[in-house]
Short mmCIF file of C-alpha atoms in Angstrom, two decimals:
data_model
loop_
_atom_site.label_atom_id
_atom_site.label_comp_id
_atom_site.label_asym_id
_atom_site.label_seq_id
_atom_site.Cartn_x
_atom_site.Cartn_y
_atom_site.Cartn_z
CA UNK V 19 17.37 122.34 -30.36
CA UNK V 20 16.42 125.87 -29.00
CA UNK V 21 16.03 126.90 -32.39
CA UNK V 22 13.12 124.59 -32.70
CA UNK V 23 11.51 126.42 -30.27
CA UNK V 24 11.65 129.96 -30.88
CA UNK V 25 8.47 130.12 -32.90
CA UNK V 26 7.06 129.21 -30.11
CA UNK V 27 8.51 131.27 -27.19
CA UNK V 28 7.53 134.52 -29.24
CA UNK V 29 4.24 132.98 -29.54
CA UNK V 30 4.08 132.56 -25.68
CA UNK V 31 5.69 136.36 -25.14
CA UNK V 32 2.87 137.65 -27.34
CA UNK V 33 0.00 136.11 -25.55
CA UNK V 34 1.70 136.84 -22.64
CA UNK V 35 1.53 141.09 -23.68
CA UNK V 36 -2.27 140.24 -25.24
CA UNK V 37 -3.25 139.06 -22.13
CA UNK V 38 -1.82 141.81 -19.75
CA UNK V 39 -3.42 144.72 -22.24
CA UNK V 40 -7.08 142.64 -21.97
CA UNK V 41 -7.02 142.56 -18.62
CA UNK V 42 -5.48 146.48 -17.56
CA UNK V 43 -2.05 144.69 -16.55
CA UNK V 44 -0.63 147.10 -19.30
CA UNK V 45 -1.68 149.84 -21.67
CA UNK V 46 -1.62 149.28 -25.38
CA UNK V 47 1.69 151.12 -26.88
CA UNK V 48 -0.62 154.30 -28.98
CA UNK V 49 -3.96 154.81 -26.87
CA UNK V 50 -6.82 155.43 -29.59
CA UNK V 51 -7.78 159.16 -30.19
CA UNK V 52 -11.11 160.32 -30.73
CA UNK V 53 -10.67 160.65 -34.34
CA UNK V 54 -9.85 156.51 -34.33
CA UNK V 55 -12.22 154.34 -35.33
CA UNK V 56 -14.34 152.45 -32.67
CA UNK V 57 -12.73 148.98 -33.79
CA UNK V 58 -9.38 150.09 -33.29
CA UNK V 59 -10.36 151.00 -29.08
CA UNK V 60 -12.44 147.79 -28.45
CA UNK V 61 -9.07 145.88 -29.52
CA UNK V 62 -7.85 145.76 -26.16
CA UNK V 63 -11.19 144.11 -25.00
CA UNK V 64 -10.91 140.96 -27.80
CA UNK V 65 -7.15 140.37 -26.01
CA UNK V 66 -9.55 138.85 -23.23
CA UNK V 67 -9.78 135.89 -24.89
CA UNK V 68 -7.17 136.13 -28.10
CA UNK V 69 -4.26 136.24 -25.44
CA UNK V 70 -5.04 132.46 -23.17
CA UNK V 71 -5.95 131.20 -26.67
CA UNK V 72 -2.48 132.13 -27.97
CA UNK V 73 -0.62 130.97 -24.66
CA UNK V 74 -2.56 127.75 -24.66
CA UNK V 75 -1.93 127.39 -28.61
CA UNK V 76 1.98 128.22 -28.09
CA UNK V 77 2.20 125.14 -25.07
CA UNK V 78 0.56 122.83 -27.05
CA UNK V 79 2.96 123.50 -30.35
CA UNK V 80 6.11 122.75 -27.76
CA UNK V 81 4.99 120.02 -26.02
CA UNK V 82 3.63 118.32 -29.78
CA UNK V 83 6.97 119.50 -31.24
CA UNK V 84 9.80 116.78 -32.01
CA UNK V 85 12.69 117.26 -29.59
#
């Protein structure tokens, strides 16, 4: 039974992270250099909205899954 819902836990745990680095709770692992590309340090600005979308995706896949 807890099996069944392990896809979605580390769904949950990963848009819990996305949503802490969006918002300044935490700091991404490897903070972009100047020699990065620009894509790579507006990443932590798309987590804004990837992160809820994820949590909200990974409540409604355990609630909609078959106990």
């Amino acid at each position: 039974m807890i099996a069944a819902y392990i896809d979605e836990f580390i769904m949950f745990c990963a848009g819990l992270w996305m949503s802490g680095v969006g918002y300044g709770f935490l700091q991404m692992p490897n903070q972009p250099q100047a020699s990065q590309q620009t894509w790579l340090a507006r990443l932590p600005s798309h987590f804004k909205w990837m992160g809820p979308l994820l949590l909200i995706i990974s409540i409604a896949l355990a609630v909609a899954s078959p106990a």
